[in-house]
Coordinates of C-alpha atoms and ligand atoms in Angstrom, one line a residue:
X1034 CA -14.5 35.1 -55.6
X1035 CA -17.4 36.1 -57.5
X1036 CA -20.8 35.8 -55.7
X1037 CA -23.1 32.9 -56.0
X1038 CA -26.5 33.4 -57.9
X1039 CA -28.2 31.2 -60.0
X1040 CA -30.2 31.5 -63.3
X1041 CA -33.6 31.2 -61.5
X1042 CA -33.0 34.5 -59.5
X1043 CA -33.1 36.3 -63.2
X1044 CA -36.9 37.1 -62.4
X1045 CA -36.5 39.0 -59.2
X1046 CA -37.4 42.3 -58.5
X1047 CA -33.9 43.3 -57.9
X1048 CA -32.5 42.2 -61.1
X1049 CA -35.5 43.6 -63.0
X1050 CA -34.3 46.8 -61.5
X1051 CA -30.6 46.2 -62.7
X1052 CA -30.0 43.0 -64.3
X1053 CA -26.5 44.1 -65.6
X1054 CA -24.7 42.8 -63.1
X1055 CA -26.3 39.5 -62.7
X1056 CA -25.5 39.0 -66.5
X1057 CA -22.2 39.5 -65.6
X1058 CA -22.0 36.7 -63.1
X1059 CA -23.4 34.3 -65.3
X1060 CA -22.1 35.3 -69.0
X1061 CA -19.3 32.5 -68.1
X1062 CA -22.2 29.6 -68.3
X1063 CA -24.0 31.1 -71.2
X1064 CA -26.3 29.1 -72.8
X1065 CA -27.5 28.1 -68.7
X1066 CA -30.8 26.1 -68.5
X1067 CA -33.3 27.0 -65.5
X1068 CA -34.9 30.3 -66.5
X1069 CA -38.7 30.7 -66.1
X1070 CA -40.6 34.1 -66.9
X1071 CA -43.5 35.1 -69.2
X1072 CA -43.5 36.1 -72.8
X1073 CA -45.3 39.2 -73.8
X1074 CA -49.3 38.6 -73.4
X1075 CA -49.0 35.9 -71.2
X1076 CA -50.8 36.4 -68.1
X1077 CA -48.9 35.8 -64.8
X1078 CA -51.6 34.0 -62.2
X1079 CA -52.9 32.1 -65.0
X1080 CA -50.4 31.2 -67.7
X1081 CA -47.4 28.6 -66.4
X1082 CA -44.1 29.8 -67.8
X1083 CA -41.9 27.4 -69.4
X1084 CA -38.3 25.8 -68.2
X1085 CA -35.7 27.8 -70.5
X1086 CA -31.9 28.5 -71.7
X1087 CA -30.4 31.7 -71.1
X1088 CA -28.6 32.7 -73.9
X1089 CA -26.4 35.8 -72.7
X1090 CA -23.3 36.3 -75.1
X1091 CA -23.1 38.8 -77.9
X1092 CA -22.1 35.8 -80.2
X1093 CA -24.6 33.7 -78.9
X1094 CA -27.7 35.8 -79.1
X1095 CA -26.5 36.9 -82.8
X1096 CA -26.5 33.4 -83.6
X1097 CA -30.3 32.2 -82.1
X1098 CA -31.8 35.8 -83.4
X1099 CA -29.7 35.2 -86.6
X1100 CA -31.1 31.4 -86.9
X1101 CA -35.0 32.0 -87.8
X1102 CA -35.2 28.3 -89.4
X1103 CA -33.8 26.5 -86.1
X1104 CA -35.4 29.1 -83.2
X1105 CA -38.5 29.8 -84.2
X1106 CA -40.7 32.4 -83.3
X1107 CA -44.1 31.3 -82.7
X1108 CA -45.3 30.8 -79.0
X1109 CA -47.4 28.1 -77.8
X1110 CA -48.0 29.8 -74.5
X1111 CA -49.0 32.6 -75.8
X1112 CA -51.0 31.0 -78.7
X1113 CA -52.4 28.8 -76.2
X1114 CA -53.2 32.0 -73.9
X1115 CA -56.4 34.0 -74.1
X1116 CA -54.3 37.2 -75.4
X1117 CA -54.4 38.3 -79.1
X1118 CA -51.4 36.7 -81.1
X1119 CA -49.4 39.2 -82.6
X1120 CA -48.3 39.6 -86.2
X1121 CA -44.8 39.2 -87.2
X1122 CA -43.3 38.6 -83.8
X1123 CA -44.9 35.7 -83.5
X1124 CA -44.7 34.3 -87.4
X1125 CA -41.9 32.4 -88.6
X1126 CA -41.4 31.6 -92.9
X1127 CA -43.2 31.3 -95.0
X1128 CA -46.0 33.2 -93.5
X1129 CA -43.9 35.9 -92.2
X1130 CA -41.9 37.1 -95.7
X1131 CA -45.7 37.8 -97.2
X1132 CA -46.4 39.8 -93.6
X1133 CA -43.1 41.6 -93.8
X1134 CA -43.1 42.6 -97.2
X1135 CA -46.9 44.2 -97.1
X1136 CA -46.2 46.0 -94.1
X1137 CA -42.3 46.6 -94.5
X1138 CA -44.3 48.7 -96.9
X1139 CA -46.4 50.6 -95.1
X1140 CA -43.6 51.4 -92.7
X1141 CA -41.2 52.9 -95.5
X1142 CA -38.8 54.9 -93.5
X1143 CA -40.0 57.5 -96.3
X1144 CA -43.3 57.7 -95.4
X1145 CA -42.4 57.4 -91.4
X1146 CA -40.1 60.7 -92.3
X1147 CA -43.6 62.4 -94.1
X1148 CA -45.0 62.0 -90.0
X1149 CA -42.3 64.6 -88.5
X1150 CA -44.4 67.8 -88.8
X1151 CA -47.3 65.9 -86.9
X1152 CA -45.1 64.2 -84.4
X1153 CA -43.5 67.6 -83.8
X1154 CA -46.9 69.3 -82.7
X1155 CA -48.0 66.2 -80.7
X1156 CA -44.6 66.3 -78.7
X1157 CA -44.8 70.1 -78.5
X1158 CA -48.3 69.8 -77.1
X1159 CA -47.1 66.7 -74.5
X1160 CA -44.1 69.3 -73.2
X1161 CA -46.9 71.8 -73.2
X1162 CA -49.1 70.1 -71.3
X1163 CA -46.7 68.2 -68.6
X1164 CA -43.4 69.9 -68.3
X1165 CA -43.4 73.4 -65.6
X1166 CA -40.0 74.9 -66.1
X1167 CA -37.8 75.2 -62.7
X1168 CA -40.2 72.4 -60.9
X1169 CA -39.7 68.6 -60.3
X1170 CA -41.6 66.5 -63.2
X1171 CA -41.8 63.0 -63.4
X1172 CA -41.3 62.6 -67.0
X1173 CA -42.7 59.0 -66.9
X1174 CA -45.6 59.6 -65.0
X1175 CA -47.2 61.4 -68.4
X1176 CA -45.0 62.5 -71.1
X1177 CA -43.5 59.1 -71.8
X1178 CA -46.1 57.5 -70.6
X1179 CA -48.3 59.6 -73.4
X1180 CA -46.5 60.5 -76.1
X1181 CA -46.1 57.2 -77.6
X1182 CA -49.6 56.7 -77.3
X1183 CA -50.8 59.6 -78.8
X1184 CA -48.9 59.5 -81.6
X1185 CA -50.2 55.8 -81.9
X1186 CA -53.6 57.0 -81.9
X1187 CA -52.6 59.8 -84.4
X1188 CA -51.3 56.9 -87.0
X1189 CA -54.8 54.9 -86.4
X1190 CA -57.1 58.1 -86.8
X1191 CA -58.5 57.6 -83.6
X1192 CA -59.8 60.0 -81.1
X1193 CA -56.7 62.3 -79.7
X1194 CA -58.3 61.4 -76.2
X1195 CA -57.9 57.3 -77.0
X1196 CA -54.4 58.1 -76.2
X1197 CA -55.2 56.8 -72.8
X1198 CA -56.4 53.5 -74.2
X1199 CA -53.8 52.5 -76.0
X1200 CA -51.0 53.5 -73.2
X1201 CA -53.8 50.6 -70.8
X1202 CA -53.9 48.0 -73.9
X1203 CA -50.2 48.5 -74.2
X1204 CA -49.1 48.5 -70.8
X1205 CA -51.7 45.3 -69.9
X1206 CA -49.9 43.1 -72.9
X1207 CA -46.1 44.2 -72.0
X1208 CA -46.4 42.9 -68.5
X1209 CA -44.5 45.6 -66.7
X1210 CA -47.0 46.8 -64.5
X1211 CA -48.4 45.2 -61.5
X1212 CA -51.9 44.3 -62.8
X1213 CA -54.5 41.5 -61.9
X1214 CA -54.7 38.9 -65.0
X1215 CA -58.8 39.9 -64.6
X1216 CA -57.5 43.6 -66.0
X1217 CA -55.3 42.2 -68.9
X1218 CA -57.8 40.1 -70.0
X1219 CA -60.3 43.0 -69.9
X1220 CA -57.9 45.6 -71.7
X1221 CA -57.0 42.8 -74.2
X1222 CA -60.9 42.3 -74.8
X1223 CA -61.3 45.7 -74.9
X1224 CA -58.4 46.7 -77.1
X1225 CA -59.5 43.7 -79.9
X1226 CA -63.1 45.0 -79.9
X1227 CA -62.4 48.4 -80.5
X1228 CA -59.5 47.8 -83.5
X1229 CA -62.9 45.0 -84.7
X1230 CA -64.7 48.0 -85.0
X1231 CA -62.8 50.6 -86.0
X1232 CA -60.9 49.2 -88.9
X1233 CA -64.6 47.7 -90.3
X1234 CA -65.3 51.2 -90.3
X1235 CA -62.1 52.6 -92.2
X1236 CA -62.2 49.6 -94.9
X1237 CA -65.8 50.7 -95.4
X1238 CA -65.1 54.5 -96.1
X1239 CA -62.4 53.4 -98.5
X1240 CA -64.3 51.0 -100.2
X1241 CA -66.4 54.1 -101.2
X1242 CA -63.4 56.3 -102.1
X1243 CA -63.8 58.5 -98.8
X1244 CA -60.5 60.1 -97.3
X1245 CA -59.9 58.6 -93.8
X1246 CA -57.5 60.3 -91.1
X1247 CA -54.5 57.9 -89.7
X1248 CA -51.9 57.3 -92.1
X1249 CA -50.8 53.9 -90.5
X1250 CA -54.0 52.2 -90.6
X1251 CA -54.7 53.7 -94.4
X1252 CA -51.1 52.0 -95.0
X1253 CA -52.2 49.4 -93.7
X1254 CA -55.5 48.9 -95.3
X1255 CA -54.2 49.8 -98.8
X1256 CA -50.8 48.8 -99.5
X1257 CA -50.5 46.4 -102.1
X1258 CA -47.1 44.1 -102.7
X1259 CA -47.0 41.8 -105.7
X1260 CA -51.5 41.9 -105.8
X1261 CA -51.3 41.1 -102.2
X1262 CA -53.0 43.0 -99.4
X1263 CA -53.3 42.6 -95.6
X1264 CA -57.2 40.5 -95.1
X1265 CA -59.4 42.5 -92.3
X1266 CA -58.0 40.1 -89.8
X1267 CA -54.6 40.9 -90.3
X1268 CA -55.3 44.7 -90.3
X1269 CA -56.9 44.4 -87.1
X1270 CA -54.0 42.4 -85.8
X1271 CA -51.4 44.8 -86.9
X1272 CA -53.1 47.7 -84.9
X1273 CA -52.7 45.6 -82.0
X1274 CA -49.2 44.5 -82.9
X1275 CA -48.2 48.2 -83.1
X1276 CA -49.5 49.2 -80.2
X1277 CA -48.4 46.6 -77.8
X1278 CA -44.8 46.4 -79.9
X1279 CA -44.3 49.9 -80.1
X1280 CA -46.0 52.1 -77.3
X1281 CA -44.2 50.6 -74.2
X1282 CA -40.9 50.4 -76.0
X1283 CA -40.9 54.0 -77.1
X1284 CA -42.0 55.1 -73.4
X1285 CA -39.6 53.7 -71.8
X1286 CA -37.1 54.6 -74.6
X1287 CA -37.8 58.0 -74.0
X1288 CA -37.3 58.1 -70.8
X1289 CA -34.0 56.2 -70.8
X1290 CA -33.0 59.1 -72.8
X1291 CA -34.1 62.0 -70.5
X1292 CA -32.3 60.2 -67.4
X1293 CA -28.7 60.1 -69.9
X1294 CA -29.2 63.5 -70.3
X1295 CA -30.4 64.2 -66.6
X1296 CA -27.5 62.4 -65.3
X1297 CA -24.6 62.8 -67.4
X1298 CA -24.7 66.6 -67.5
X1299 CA -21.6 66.0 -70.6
X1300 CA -23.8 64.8 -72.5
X1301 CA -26.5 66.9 -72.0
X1302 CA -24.6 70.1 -72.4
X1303 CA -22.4 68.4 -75.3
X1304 CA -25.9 67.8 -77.2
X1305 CA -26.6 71.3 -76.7
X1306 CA -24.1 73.1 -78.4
X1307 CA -23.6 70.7 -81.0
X1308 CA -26.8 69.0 -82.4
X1309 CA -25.0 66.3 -84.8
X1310 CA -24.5 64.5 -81.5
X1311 CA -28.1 63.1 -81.3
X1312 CA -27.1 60.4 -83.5
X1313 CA -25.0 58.7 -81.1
X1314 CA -26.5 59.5 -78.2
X1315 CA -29.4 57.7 -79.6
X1316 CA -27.4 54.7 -80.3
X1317 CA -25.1 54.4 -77.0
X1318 CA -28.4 54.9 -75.1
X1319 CA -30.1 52.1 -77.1
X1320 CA -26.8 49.9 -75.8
X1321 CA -26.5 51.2 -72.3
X1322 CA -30.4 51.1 -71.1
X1323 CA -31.9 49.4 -74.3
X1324 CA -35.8 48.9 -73.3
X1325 CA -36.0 44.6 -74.3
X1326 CA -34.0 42.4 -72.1
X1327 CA -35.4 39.6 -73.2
X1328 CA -37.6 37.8 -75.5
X1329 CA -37.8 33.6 -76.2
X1330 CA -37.4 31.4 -79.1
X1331 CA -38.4 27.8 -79.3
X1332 CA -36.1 25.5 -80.8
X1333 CA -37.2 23.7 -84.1
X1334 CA -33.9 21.1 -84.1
X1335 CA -31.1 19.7 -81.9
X1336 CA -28.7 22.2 -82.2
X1337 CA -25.6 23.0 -80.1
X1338 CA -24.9 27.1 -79.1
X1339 CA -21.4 27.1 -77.3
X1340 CA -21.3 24.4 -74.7
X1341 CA -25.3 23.6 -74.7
X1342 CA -26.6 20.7 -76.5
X1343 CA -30.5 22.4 -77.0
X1344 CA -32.7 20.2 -77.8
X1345 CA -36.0 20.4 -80.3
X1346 CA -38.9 21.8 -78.5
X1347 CA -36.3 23.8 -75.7
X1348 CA -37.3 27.3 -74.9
X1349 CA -34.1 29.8 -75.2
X1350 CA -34.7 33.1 -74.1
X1351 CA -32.4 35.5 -76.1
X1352 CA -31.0 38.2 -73.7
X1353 CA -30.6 41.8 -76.3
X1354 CA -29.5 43.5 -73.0
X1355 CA -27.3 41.0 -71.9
X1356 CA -25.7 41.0 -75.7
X1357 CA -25.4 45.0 -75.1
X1358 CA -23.2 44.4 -72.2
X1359 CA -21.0 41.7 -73.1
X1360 CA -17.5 43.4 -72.9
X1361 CA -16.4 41.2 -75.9
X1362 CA -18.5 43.2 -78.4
X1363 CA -18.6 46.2 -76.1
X1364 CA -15.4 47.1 -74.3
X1365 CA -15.8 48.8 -70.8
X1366 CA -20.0 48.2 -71.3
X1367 CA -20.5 50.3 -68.5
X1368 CA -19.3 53.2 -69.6
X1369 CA -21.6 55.7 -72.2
X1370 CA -19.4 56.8 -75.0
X1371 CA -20.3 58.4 -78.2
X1372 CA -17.3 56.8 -79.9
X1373 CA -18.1 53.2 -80.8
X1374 CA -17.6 52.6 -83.8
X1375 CA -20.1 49.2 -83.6
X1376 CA -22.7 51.5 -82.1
X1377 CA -24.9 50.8 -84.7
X1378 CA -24.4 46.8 -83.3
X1379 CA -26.1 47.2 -80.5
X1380 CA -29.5 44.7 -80.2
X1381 CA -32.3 46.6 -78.4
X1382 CA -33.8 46.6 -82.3
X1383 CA -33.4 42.7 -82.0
X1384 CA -31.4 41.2 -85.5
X1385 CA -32.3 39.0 -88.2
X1386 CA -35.5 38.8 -90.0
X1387 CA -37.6 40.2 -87.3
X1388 CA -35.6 43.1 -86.4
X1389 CA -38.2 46.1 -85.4
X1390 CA -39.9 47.5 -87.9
X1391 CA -40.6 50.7 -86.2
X1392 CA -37.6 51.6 -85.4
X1393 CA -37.3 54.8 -87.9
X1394 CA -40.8 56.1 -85.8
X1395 CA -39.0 55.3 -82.6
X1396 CA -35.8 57.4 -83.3
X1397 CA -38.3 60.0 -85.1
X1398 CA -39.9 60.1 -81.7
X1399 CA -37.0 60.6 -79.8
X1400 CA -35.0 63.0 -82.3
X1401 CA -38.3 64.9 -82.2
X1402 CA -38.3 65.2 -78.5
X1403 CA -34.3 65.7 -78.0
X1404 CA -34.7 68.6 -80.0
X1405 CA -37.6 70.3 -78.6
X1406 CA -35.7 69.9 -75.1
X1407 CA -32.6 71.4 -76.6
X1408 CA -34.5 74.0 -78.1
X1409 CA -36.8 75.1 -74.6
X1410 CA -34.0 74.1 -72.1
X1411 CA -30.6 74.4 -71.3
X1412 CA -29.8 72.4 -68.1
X1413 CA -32.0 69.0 -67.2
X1414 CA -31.3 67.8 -63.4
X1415 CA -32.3 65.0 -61.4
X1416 CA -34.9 66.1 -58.9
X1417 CA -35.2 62.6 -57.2
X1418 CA -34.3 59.5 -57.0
X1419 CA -34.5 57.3 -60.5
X1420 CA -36.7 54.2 -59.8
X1421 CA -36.7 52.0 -62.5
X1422 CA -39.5 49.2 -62.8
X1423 CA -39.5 46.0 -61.4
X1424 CA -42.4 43.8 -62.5
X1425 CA -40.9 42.2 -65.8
X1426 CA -37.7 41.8 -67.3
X1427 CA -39.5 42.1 -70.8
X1428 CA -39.0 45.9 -71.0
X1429 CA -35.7 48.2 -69.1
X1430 CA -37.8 51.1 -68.4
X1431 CA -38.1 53.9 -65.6
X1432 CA -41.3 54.0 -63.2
X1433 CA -40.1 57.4 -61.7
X1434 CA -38.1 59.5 -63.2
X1435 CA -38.3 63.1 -61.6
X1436 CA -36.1 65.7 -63.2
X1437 CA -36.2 69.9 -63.6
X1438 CA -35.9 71.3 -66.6
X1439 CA -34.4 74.7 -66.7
X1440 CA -33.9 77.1 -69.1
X1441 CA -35.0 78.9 -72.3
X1442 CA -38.6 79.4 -71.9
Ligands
HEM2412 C1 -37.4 52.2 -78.8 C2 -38.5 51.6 -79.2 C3 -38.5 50.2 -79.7 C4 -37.8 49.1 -79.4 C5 -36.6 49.1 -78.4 C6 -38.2 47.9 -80.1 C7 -37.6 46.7 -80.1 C8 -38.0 45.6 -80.9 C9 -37.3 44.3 -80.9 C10 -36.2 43.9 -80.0 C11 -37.9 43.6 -81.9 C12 -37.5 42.2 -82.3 C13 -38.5 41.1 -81.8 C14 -37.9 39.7 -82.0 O1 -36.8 39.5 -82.4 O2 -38.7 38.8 -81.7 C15 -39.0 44.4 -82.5 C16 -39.8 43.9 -83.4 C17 -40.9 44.7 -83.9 N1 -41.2 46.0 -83.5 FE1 -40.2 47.2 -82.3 N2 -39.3 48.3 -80.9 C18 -39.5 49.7 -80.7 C19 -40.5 50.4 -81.3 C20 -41.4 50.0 -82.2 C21 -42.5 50.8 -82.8 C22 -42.7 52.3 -82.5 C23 -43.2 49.9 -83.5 C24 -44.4 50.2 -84.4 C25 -45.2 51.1 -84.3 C26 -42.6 48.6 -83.5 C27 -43.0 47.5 -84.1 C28 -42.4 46.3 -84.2 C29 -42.8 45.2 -85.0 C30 -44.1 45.1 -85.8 C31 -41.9 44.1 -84.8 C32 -41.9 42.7 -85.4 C33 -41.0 42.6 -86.6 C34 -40.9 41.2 -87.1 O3 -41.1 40.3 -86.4 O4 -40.7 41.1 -88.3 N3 -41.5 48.7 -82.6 N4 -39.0 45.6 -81.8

């Protein structure tokens, strides 16, 4: 008999840790009402979350992402919170096909490609800085934790040292660390008054036909679709979408990555003698300890997903990592194999019209930094136990990850 546990256990610490399992147990009753946890930039303490459908199944979590027009995006908690709103995430139609083709623009995988060279020195610099060959390393504690963030502030033309900053403004919003809602709020405040500033300050240089640094945040700031261009309000918002959207996500990517390679030696040493294999190892790894679990739609209709009769107004919460594991799109989910052929089906990029746009940076990140370990190392070992975080089921992520690298160097 399977065990007992019920949809309102989803937010504890132990399932935050490993909430495949629990998926499992309750995939039979997807869509199950009951669930109550807090969208990104709400503030737990201060924000009350809202009653909410658990949509678990690969077909049903296609279907809500799929269905912009009857789940919308847009979050009266959140809107209603003290936190910045976010752009695109939180935009449905018409408002977000002007926002999506501007910056859709900006984020040309072509132009993301023309950042390798400078992502390559900034990840040569982090393993500089924080790997010691032949000695333990917690790879989360600051090369995760920092490369995203520096190459954030790289794309903003900020300070190298703001790195720092926008790993706290990041972290604060994404709700997977233990903080006081007094520190969100003051990151939040602190993170909106320095984008204010600092994107005044870039529009004003390029008014006058100076060159600026931070390739992003010129995209931003200049790119034109159809005589339309982002106001200084939207600028400013997008700095703060990208950091919050794609600085936590890419750390805990990356380290999702180190611990396949640190504990499937196969793959590790398969990746090693044959490079090609980055591709799915990216991709399985995306499936098998894909960073968002979760994120939540609100219903615009009545509408019926398998047996639930959702009603307009009803929160669903649309489980990507649930979706990952569902052994109807994914046979034998807990196994990592390179040879899916629906690898590329996986959901930790969500699907539909606000599928990440930063996922060519992300995987630029992480091809960058596979290599460069490939390249320095040839064995990566676990050197403790793997503790992976258990504040928020937002974000699948390591807190500790200790390994060794050994090798080349
Ligand atoms: C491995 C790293 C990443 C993961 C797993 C990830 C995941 C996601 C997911 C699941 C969504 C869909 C949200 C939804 O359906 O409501 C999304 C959207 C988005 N992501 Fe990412 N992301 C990553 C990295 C990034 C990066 C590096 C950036 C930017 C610098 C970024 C920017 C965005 C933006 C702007 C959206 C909103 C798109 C829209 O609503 O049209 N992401 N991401």
């Amino acid at each position: 008999m399977k065990p007992t546990f019920s949809v309102d256990q989803l937010s504890s610490p132990e399932v935050v840790r490993n909430p495949y399992p629990y998926y499992d147990l309750l995939r039979d009753q997807s869509p199950v009402f009951g669930y109550r946890d807090f969208p990104p930039g709400t503030m737990p303490g201060v924000d009350e979350p809202k009653p909410s459908w658990v949509v678990l199944n690969f077909d049903h979590v296609s279907a809500v992402a799929w269905d912009h027009e009857s789940f919308s995006s847009r979050d009266s908690l959140q809107e209603e919170s003290s936190a910045p709103s976010l752009m695109l995430v939180n935009h449905d139609r018409p408002e977000h096909t002007r926002l999506r083709k501007i910056s859709a623009k900006a984020f040309q995988p072509a132009s993301i490609k023309s950042l390798a060279p400078e992502v390559d020195l900034l990840v040569a610099a982090c393993m500089d800085d924080f790997f010691v060959p032949d000695q333990p390393v917690d790879v989360m504690a600051d090369y995760c934790a920092m490369l995203p963030s520096k190459v954030m502030a790289y794309l903003f033309g900020m300070p190298a040292e703001m790195g720092r900053d926008v790993r706290n403004w990041a972290t604060a919003f994404m709700l997977s660390a233990d903080i006081s809602a007094e520190e969100r709020q003051a990151y939040n405040i602190e993170a909106m008054a320095f984008f204010e500033q600092h994107v005044k300050e870039r529009m004003d240089l390029i008014a006058k036909g100076k060159e600026t640094p931070g390739p992003l945040l010129n995209a931003f700031i200049r790119t034109e679709v159809d005589g339309e261009s982002l106001s200084y309000e939207e600028v400013v918002r997008f700095c703060m979408t990208a950091t919050v959207a794609g600085a936590e996500t890419t750390s805990f990517y990356l380290g999702n990555l180190i611990t396949v390679f640190a504990d499937f030696p196969d793959i590790w040493h398969g990746f090693v003698d044959d490079p090609k294999l980055f591709d799915p190892i990216y991709k399985e790894t995306l499936r098998f300890h894909g960073p968002p679990q979760r994120l939540f739609r609100v219903a615009t209709r009545d509408i019926t997903i398998g047996n639930a009769d959702i009603k307009r107004g009803d929160w669903v919460a649309c489980f990507f990592g649930a979706a990952n594991y569902d052994p109807e799109a994914f046979p034998e989910p807990y196994e990592f194999r390179l040879n899916r052929k629906n690898a590329n089906r996986h959901m930790s990029f969500g699907y539909g019209i606000h599928r990440c746009l930063g996922a060519p940076l992300a995987q630029l990140e992480a091809e960058s930094t596979a290599r460069m370990l490939r390249e320095r190392y040839t064995h990566i070992e676990r050197a403790g136990e793997a503790v992976w975080q258990d504040v928020s089921l937002l974000n699948h992520g390591l807190a500790n990850n200790p390994v060794v690298f050994r090798g080349r160097t």
